PDB file of C-alpha atoms in Angstrom:
ATOM      1  CA  MET A  22      50.163 -23.074  28.600  1.00 39.00           C
ATOM      2  CA  ALA A  23      47.620 -23.268  25.509  1.00 44.00           C
ATOM      3  CA  LYS A  24      49.032 -21.046  22.966  1.00 49.00           C
ATOM      4  CA  HIS A  25      47.095 -19.365  20.010  1.00 54.00           C
ATOM      5  CA  ASN A  26      46.983 -22.327  17.007  1.00 71.00           C
ATOM      6  CA  ASP A  27      47.222 -20.843  13.968  1.00 75.00           C
ATOM      7  CA  ASP A  28      46.873 -24.149  11.748  1.00 80.00           C
ATOM      8  CA  ILE A  29      43.327 -24.893  13.739  1.00 80.00           C
ATOM      9  CA  CYS A  30      41.838 -21.538  13.525  1.00 79.00           C
ATOM     10  CA  ARG A  31      42.570 -21.875   9.707  1.00 83.00           C
ATOM     11  CA  THR A  32      41.232 -25.552   9.579  1.00 87.00           C
ATOM     12  CA  ASN A  33      38.334 -23.920  11.181  1.00 89.00           C
ATOM     13  CA  ARG A  34      37.729 -21.222   9.258  1.00 89.00           C
ATOM     14  CA  ARG A  35      38.260 -23.192   6.152  1.00 91.00           C
ATOM     15  CA  ALA A  36      35.117 -25.327   7.534  1.00 93.00           C
ATOM     16  CA  VAL A  37      33.030 -22.564   8.015  1.00 92.00           C
ATOM     17  CA  LYS A  38      33.637 -21.206   4.610  1.00 91.00           C
ATOM     18  CA  ASP A  39      32.875 -24.507   2.856  1.00 91.00           C
ATOM     19  CA  THR A  40      29.326 -24.751   4.806  1.00 92.00           C
ATOM     20  CA  LEU A  41      28.676 -20.864   4.136  1.00 91.00           C
ATOM     21  CA  ASP A  42      29.701 -21.725   0.446  1.00 89.00           C
ATOM     22  CA  VAL A  43      27.130 -24.355   0.156  1.00 91.00           C
ATOM     23  CA  ILE A  44      24.325 -22.428   1.594  1.00 89.00           C
ATOM     24  CA  GLY A  45      25.385 -18.778   1.553  1.00 85.00           C
ATOM     25  CA  GLY A  46      22.560 -15.839   2.077  1.00 80.00           C
ATOM     26  CA  LYS A  47      19.543 -16.021   4.035  1.00 76.00           C
ATOM     27  CA  TRP A  48      17.294 -18.285   1.334  1.00 92.00           C
ATOM     28  CA  LYS A  49      18.815 -21.375   1.189  1.00 94.00           C
ATOM     29  CA  ILE A  50      18.943 -22.315   4.864  1.00 93.00           C
ATOM     30  CA  LEU A  51      14.935 -21.026   4.899  1.00 92.00           C
ATOM     31  CA  ILE A  52      14.265 -23.359   2.201  1.00 95.00           C
ATOM     32  CA  LEU A  53      15.894 -26.440   4.024  1.00 95.00           C
ATOM     33  CA  LEU A  54      13.833 -25.332   7.204  1.00 92.00           C
ATOM     34  CA  THR A  55      10.702 -25.700   4.935  1.00 93.00           C
ATOM     35  CA  LEU A  56      11.323 -28.467   3.348  1.00 95.00           C
ATOM     36  CA  LYS A  57      12.400 -30.488   6.738  1.00 90.00           C
ATOM     37  CA  ASP A  58       8.962 -31.049   7.558  1.00 86.00           C
ATOM     38  CA  LYS A  59       7.438 -32.004   4.490  1.00 92.00           C
ATOM     39  CA  PRO A  60       7.814 -31.702   0.588  1.00 96.00           C
ATOM     40  CA  HIS A  61       6.364 -28.545  -1.222  1.00 96.00           C
ATOM     41  CA  ARG A  62       5.227 -27.624  -4.709  1.00 95.00           C
ATOM     42  CA  PHE A  63       7.259 -24.758  -6.449  1.00 94.00           C
ATOM     43  CA  LYS A  64       4.517 -22.109  -5.433  1.00 92.00           C
ATOM     44  CA  GLU A  65       3.776 -23.136  -2.205  1.00 93.00           C
ATOM     45  CA  LEU A  66       7.090 -22.563  -1.051  1.00 94.00           C
ATOM     46  CA  ALA A  67       7.554 -19.365  -2.886  1.00 95.00           C
ATOM     47  CA  LYS A  68       4.303 -18.223  -0.963  1.00 93.00           C
ATOM     48  CA  GLU A  69       5.869 -19.634   2.408  1.00 91.00           C
ATOM     49  CA  ILE A  70       9.084 -18.265   2.412  1.00 90.00           C
ATOM     50  CA  GLY A  71       7.876 -14.714   0.662  1.00 91.00           C
ATOM     51  CA  ILE A  72      11.044 -15.380  -2.149  1.00 93.00           C
ATOM     52  CA  THR A  73      10.084 -14.262  -5.915  1.00 95.00           C
ATOM     53  CA  SER A  74      10.036 -17.047  -8.366  1.00 95.00           C
ATOM     54  CA  ARG A  75      13.060 -16.216 -10.121  1.00 95.00           C
ATOM     55  CA  MET A  76      15.269 -16.213  -6.771  1.00 95.00           C
ATOM     56  CA  LEU A  77      13.547 -19.295  -5.914  1.00 96.00           C
ATOM     57  CA  SER A  78      14.300 -21.161  -9.038  1.00 96.00           C
ATOM     58  CA  LYS A  79      18.226 -20.409  -8.925  1.00 95.00           C
ATOM     59  CA  GLU A  80      18.373 -21.307  -4.738  1.00 96.00           C
ATOM     60  CA  LEU A  81      17.006 -24.675  -5.295  1.00 97.00           C
ATOM     61  CA  GLN A  82      19.144 -25.618  -8.657  1.00 96.00           C
ATOM     62  CA  ASP A  83      22.153 -24.588  -6.464  1.00 94.00           C
ATOM     63  CA  LEU A  84      20.772 -26.385  -3.526  1.00 95.00           C
ATOM     64  CA  GLU A  85      19.790 -29.815  -6.036  1.00 95.00           C
ATOM     65  CA  LEU A  86      23.613 -29.571  -7.447  1.00 92.00           C
ATOM     66  CA  ASN A  87      24.691 -30.113  -3.956  1.00 90.00           C
ATOM     67  CA  LYS A  88      22.333 -33.093  -3.169  1.00 91.00           C
ATOM     68  CA  LEU A  89      20.697 -31.180  -0.171  1.00 95.00           C
ATOM     69  CA  ILE A  90      17.097 -31.607  -2.031  1.00 97.00           C
ATOM     70  CA  GLU A  91      15.599 -33.205  -4.919  1.00 97.00           C
ATOM     71  CA  ARG A  92      12.798 -32.789  -7.121  1.00 96.00           C
ATOM     72  CA  GLU A  93      10.453 -34.757  -8.553  1.00 96.00           C
ATOM     73  CA  ILE A  94       8.015 -34.826 -11.222  1.00 94.00           C
ATOM     74  CA  LEU A  95       4.296 -35.684  -9.831  1.00 92.00           C
ATOM     75  CA  ASP A  96       2.206 -37.801 -12.634  1.00 93.00           C
ATOM     76  CA  THR A  97      -0.886 -35.026 -11.913  1.00 90.00           C
ATOM     77  CA  LYS A  98      -2.572 -32.939 -14.305  1.00 90.00           C
ATOM     78  CA  PRO A  99      -1.167 -30.521 -15.314  1.00 88.00           C
ATOM     79  CA  ILE A 100       2.044 -31.913 -14.657  1.00 90.00           C
ATOM     80  CA  GLY A 101       3.545 -31.229 -10.880  1.00 89.00           C
ATOM     81  CA  VAL A 102       7.034 -30.560  -9.296  1.00 93.00           C
ATOM     82  CA  GLU A 103       7.363 -31.454  -5.671  1.00 96.00           C
ATOM     83  CA  TYR A 104      10.929 -30.336  -3.830  1.00 98.00           C
ATOM     84  CA  SER A 105      12.039 -32.768  -1.005  1.00 97.00           C
ATOM     85  CA  ILE A 106      15.209 -32.795   1.298  1.00 97.00           C
ATOM     86  CA  THR A 107      17.424 -35.647   0.999  1.00 96.00           C
ATOM     87  CA  LYS A 108      19.195 -37.437   3.738  1.00 95.00           C
ATOM     88  CA  TYR A 109      22.130 -35.504   3.019  1.00 94.00           C
ATOM     89  CA  GLY A 110      19.983 -32.831   3.400  1.00 94.00           C
ATOM     90  CA  SER A 111      19.106 -33.768   6.647  1.00 93.00           C
ATOM     91  CA  THR A 112      22.579 -33.798   7.850  1.00 93.00           C
ATOM     92  CA  PHE A 113      22.273 -29.635   7.917  1.00 91.00           C
ATOM     93  CA  GLN A 114      19.547 -30.241  10.644  1.00 89.00           C
ATOM     94  CA  GLY A 115      21.977 -29.376  13.493  1.00 90.00           C
ATOM     95  CA  VAL A 116      22.883 -26.063  11.924  1.00 92.00           C
ATOM     96  CA  ILE A 117      19.191 -25.051  11.203  1.00 92.00           C
ATOM     97  CA  GLU A 118      18.602 -25.855  14.981  1.00 92.00           C
ATOM     98  CA  ALA A 119      21.614 -23.691  16.637  1.00 93.00           C
ATOM     99  CA  LEU A 120      20.516 -20.990  14.129  1.00 93.00           C
ATOM    100  CA  ARG A 121      17.195 -21.020  15.590  1.00 93.00           C
ATOM    101  CA  ASP A 122      17.972 -21.889  19.005  1.00 94.00           C
ATOM    102  CA  TRP A 123      19.935 -18.868  18.820  1.00 95.00           C
ATOM    103  CA  GLY A 124      17.410 -16.495  17.180  1.00 94.00           C
ATOM    104  CA  VAL A 125      14.941 -17.797  20.023  1.00 94.00           C
ATOM    105  CA  LYS A 126      17.760 -15.838  22.877  1.00 93.00           C
ATOM    106  CA  HIS A 127      18.207 -13.085  20.772  1.00 91.00           C
ATOM    107  CA  ARG A 128      14.480 -11.735  20.506  1.00 91.00           C
ATOM    108  CA  LYS A 129      14.329 -11.955  24.103  1.00 91.00           C
ATOM    109  CA  GLU A 130      17.404 -10.435  24.685  1.00 86.00           C
ATOM    110  CA  ILE A 131      16.354  -7.369  22.156  1.00 83.00           C
ATOM    111  CA  LEU A 132      12.882  -7.471  23.876  1.00 86.00           C
ATOM    112  CA  LYS A 133      13.845  -6.962  27.432  1.00 83.00           C
TER     113      LYS A 133
ATOM    114  CA  MET B  28      -1.080 -38.676  14.428  1.00 39.00           C
ATOM    115  CA  ALA B  29       1.301 -35.745  14.182  1.00 44.00           C
ATOM    116  CA  LYS B  30       0.341 -33.244  11.994  1.00 49.00           C
ATOM    117  CA  HIS B  31       2.407 -30.338  10.285  1.00 54.00           C
ATOM    118  CA  ASN B  32       2.121 -27.687  12.879  1.00 71.00           C
ATOM    119  CA  ASP B  33       1.943 -24.214  11.091  1.00 75.00           C
ATOM    120  CA  ASP B  34       2.618 -21.952  13.792  1.00 80.00           C
ATOM    121  CA  ILE B  35       5.783 -24.032  14.901  1.00 80.00           C
ATOM    122  CA  CYS B  36       7.005 -23.607  11.407  1.00 79.00           C
ATOM    123  CA  ARG B  37       6.391 -19.989  11.216  1.00 83.00           C
ATOM    124  CA  THR B  38       8.009 -19.440  15.005  1.00 87.00           C
ATOM    125  CA  ASN B  39      10.889 -21.351  13.767  1.00 89.00           C
ATOM    126  CA  ARG B  40      11.158 -19.352  10.806  1.00 89.00           C
ATOM    127  CA  ARG B  41      11.189 -16.395  12.360  1.00 91.00           C
ATOM    128  CA  ALA B  42      13.687 -17.586  15.005  1.00 93.00           C
ATOM    129  CA  VAL B  43      16.462 -18.461  11.983  1.00 92.00           C
ATOM    130  CA  LYS B  44      15.356 -15.151  10.321  1.00 91.00           C
ATOM    131  CA  ASP B  45      16.423 -13.285  13.140  1.00 91.00           C
ATOM    132  CA  THR B  46      19.525 -14.666  13.417  1.00 92.00           C
ATOM    133  CA  LEU B  47      20.151 -14.465   9.883  1.00 91.00           C
ATOM    134  CA  ASP B  48      19.575 -10.617  10.020  1.00 89.00           C
ATOM    135  CA  VAL B  49      22.228 -10.454  12.461  1.00 91.00           C
ATOM    136  CA  ILE B  50      25.103 -12.272  11.257  1.00 89.00           C
ATOM    137  CA  GLY B  51      23.916 -12.614   7.432  1.00 85.00           C
ATOM    138  CA  GLY B  52      26.382 -12.486   4.611  1.00 80.00           C
ATOM    139  CA  LYS B  53      29.532 -14.542   4.947  1.00 76.00           C
ATOM    140  CA  TRP B  54      31.988 -12.593   6.948  1.00 92.00           C
ATOM    141  CA  LYS B  55      30.395 -11.742  10.512  1.00 94.00           C
ATOM    142  CA  ILE B  56      30.470 -15.451  10.881  1.00 93.00           C
ATOM    143  CA  LEU B  57      33.911 -15.439   9.845  1.00 92.00           C
ATOM    144  CA  ILE B  58      35.026 -12.563  12.243  1.00 95.00           C
ATOM    145  CA  LEU B  59      33.075 -13.651  15.028  1.00 95.00           C
ATOM    146  CA  LEU B  60      35.136 -16.939  14.557  1.00 92.00           C
ATOM    147  CA  THR B  61      38.681 -15.144  14.348  1.00 93.00           C
ATOM    148  CA  LEU B  62      38.014 -12.883  17.369  1.00 95.00           C
ATOM    149  CA  LYS B  63      36.964 -16.223  19.315  1.00 90.00           C
ATOM    150  CA  ASP B  64      39.897 -16.977  20.581  1.00 86.00           C
ATOM    151  CA  LYS B  65      41.766 -13.639  21.159  1.00 92.00           C
ATOM    152  CA  PRO B  66      41.480  -9.911  20.165  1.00 96.00           C
ATOM    153  CA  HIS B  67      42.680  -8.629  17.123  1.00 96.00           C
ATOM    154  CA  ARG B  68      43.903  -5.356  15.640  1.00 95.00           C
ATOM    155  CA  PHE B  69      41.976  -4.072  12.818  1.00 94.00           C
ATOM    156  CA  LYS B  70      44.797  -5.070  10.110  1.00 92.00           C
ATOM    157  CA  GLU B  71      45.509  -8.548  11.662  1.00 93.00           C
ATOM    158  CA  LEU B  72      41.966  -9.011  11.149  1.00 94.00           C
ATOM    159  CA  ALA B  73      41.444  -7.786   7.363  1.00 95.00           C
ATOM    160  CA  LYS B  74      44.677  -9.820   6.887  1.00 93.00           C
ATOM    161  CA  GLU B  75      43.931 -13.129   8.396  1.00 91.00           C
ATOM    162  CA  ILE B  76      39.970 -13.294   6.813  1.00 90.00           C
ATOM    163  CA  GLY B  77      40.828 -11.954   3.485  1.00 91.00           C
ATOM    164  CA  ILE B  78      38.533  -8.849   3.658  1.00 93.00           C
ATOM    165  CA  THR B  79      38.867  -5.644   2.414  1.00 95.00           C
ATOM    166  CA  SER B  80      39.072  -2.748   5.105  1.00 95.00           C
ATOM    167  CA  ARG B  81      36.245  -0.850   3.787  1.00 95.00           C
ATOM    168  CA  MET B  82      34.493  -3.915   3.916  1.00 95.00           C
ATOM    169  CA  LEU B  83      35.605  -5.027   7.358  1.00 96.00           C
ATOM    170  CA  SER B  84      34.731  -1.483   8.774  1.00 96.00           C
ATOM    171  CA  LYS B  85      31.357  -1.737   8.154  1.00 95.00           C
ATOM    172  CA  GLU B  86      30.748  -5.681   9.127  1.00 96.00           C
ATOM    173  CA  LEU B  87      32.321  -4.682  12.579  1.00 97.00           C
ATOM    174  CA  GLN B  88      30.166  -1.570  13.329  1.00 96.00           C
ATOM    175  CA  ASP B  89      27.351  -3.674  12.252  1.00 94.00           C
ATOM    176  CA  LEU B  90      28.596  -6.508  14.736  1.00 95.00           C
ATOM    177  CA  GLU B  91      29.661  -4.122  17.650  1.00 95.00           C
ATOM    178  CA  LEU B  92      25.949  -2.373  17.703  1.00 92.00           C
ATOM    179  CA  ASN B  93      24.561  -5.248  18.095  1.00 90.00           C
ATOM    180  CA  LYS B  94      26.953  -5.782  20.830  1.00 91.00           C
ATOM    181  CA  LEU B  95      28.611  -9.056  19.802  1.00 95.00           C
ATOM    182  CA  ILE B  96      32.044  -7.812  19.648  1.00 97.00           C
ATOM    183  CA  GLU B  97      33.502  -4.892  21.322  1.00 97.00           C
ATOM    184  CA  ARG B  98      36.265  -2.013  20.491  1.00 96.00           C
ATOM    185  CA  GLU B  99      38.921  -1.089  22.814  1.00 96.00           C
ATOM    186  CA  ILE B 100      41.261   2.049  22.062  1.00 94.00           C
ATOM    187  CA  LEU B 101      44.396   1.206  23.133  1.00 92.00           C
ATOM    188  CA  ASP B 102      47.031   3.477  24.859  1.00 93.00           C
ATOM    189  CA  THR B 103      50.074   3.094  22.390  1.00 90.00           C
ATOM    190  CA  LYS B 104      52.095   5.158  19.872  1.00 90.00           C
ATOM    191  CA  PRO B 105      50.111   5.425  17.219  1.00 88.00           C
ATOM    192  CA  ILE B 106      47.212   4.541  19.199  1.00 90.00           C
ATOM    193  CA  GLY B 107      45.508   1.343  18.544  1.00 89.00           C
ATOM    194  CA  VAL B 108      42.313  -0.274  18.117  1.00 93.00           C
ATOM    195  CA  GLU B 109      41.570  -3.431  19.059  1.00 96.00           C
ATOM    196  CA  TYR B 110      38.456  -5.659  18.480  1.00 98.00           C
ATOM    197  CA  SER B 111      37.224  -8.699  20.760  1.00 97.00           C
ATOM    198  CA  ILE B 112      34.440 -10.699  21.140  1.00 97.00           C
ATOM    199  CA  THR B 113      31.534  -9.904  23.818  1.00 96.00           C
ATOM    200  CA  LYS B 114      30.130 -12.282  26.385  1.00 95.00           C
ATOM    201  CA  TYR B 115      26.802 -11.981  24.409  1.00 94.00           C
ATOM    202  CA  GLY B 116      28.911 -12.614  21.119  1.00 94.00           C
ATOM    203  CA  SER B 117      30.203 -16.009  22.614  1.00 93.00           C
ATOM    204  CA  THR B 118      26.995 -17.034  23.069  1.00 93.00           C
ATOM    205  CA  PHE B 119      27.116 -17.448  19.481  1.00 91.00           C
ATOM    206  CA  GLN B 120      29.674 -20.286  19.690  1.00 89.00           C
ATOM    207  CA  GLY B 121      27.165 -22.948  19.136  1.00 90.00           C
ATOM    208  CA  VAL B 122      26.459 -21.558  15.768  1.00 92.00           C
ATOM    209  CA  ILE B 123      30.311 -21.525  14.394  1.00 92.00           C
ATOM    210  CA  GLU B 124      30.508 -24.858  16.005  1.00 92.00           C
ATOM    211  CA  ALA B 125      27.581 -26.740  14.033  1.00 93.00           C
ATOM    212  CA  LEU B 126      28.761 -24.844  10.433  1.00 93.00           C
ATOM    213  CA  ARG B 127      32.179 -25.415  10.898  1.00 93.00           C
ATOM    214  CA  ASP B 128      31.320 -29.483  11.722  1.00 94.00           C
ATOM    215  CA  TRP B 129      29.286 -29.565   8.538  1.00 95.00           C
ATOM    216  CA  GLY B 130      31.768 -28.126   6.910  1.00 94.00           C
ATOM    217  CA  VAL B 131      34.278 -30.631   7.801  1.00 94.00           C
ATOM    218  CA  LYS B 132      31.683 -33.537   6.861  1.00 93.00           C
ATOM    219  CA  HIS B 133      30.941 -31.652   3.664  1.00 91.00           C
ATOM    220  CA  ARG B 134      34.538 -31.927   2.201  1.00 91.00           C
ATOM    221  CA  LYS B 135      34.942 -35.676   3.581  1.00 91.00           C
ATOM    222  CA  GLU B 136      31.943 -36.432   1.404  1.00 86.00           C
ATOM    223  CA  ILE B 137      32.679 -33.926  -1.875  1.00 83.00           C
ATOM    224  CA  LEU B 138      36.506 -35.768  -1.583  1.00 86.00           C
ATOM    225  CA  LYS B 139      35.060 -38.767  -1.722  1.00 83.00           C
TER     226      LYS B 139
END
């Protein structure tokens, strides 16, 4: 008989917590989702997601620290800054897809 | 050439937001993860997750409203209350697994 294994539970919980520590809150996931398809300028990103500049700035800093996104200074006039997803950031794709799929099903369920 | 499709982006973002609205924050996911294997009493749950009673109560209410978990009154002395995951709640399994898998990889990456 399979018994409830506390160690496995603890390990699973730690892994889920680790992930939530890195992309907790709602903004980081939305930022990664938006950068997935193409790089964005700061203002484009703020507008598309509907987030204040102050909050966006903080969230981008956290994501950059964790190497999920990167920032490129563009040699334009005036100087531009563009954000894009890193290779490591795209390993997060599976989580985003799972969140999206559930959201699609949930909306159908609720509208029933 | 595949062009960046704004409609798809908007739909994806809406779906991800829908999910985050239901299980936003870090506690709800941890509660679902803990209830996945077996029903828990309120106090067991609080202890296992490391959450205050007040916060847990609020989170359980939200999850119950969204039909992800259910509450059963036990005919014990004193009367007990047990929480378990619903069939709908277990559709969330894919998301939790994706979060766990990423957390495992991330810890390895960071410890390198």
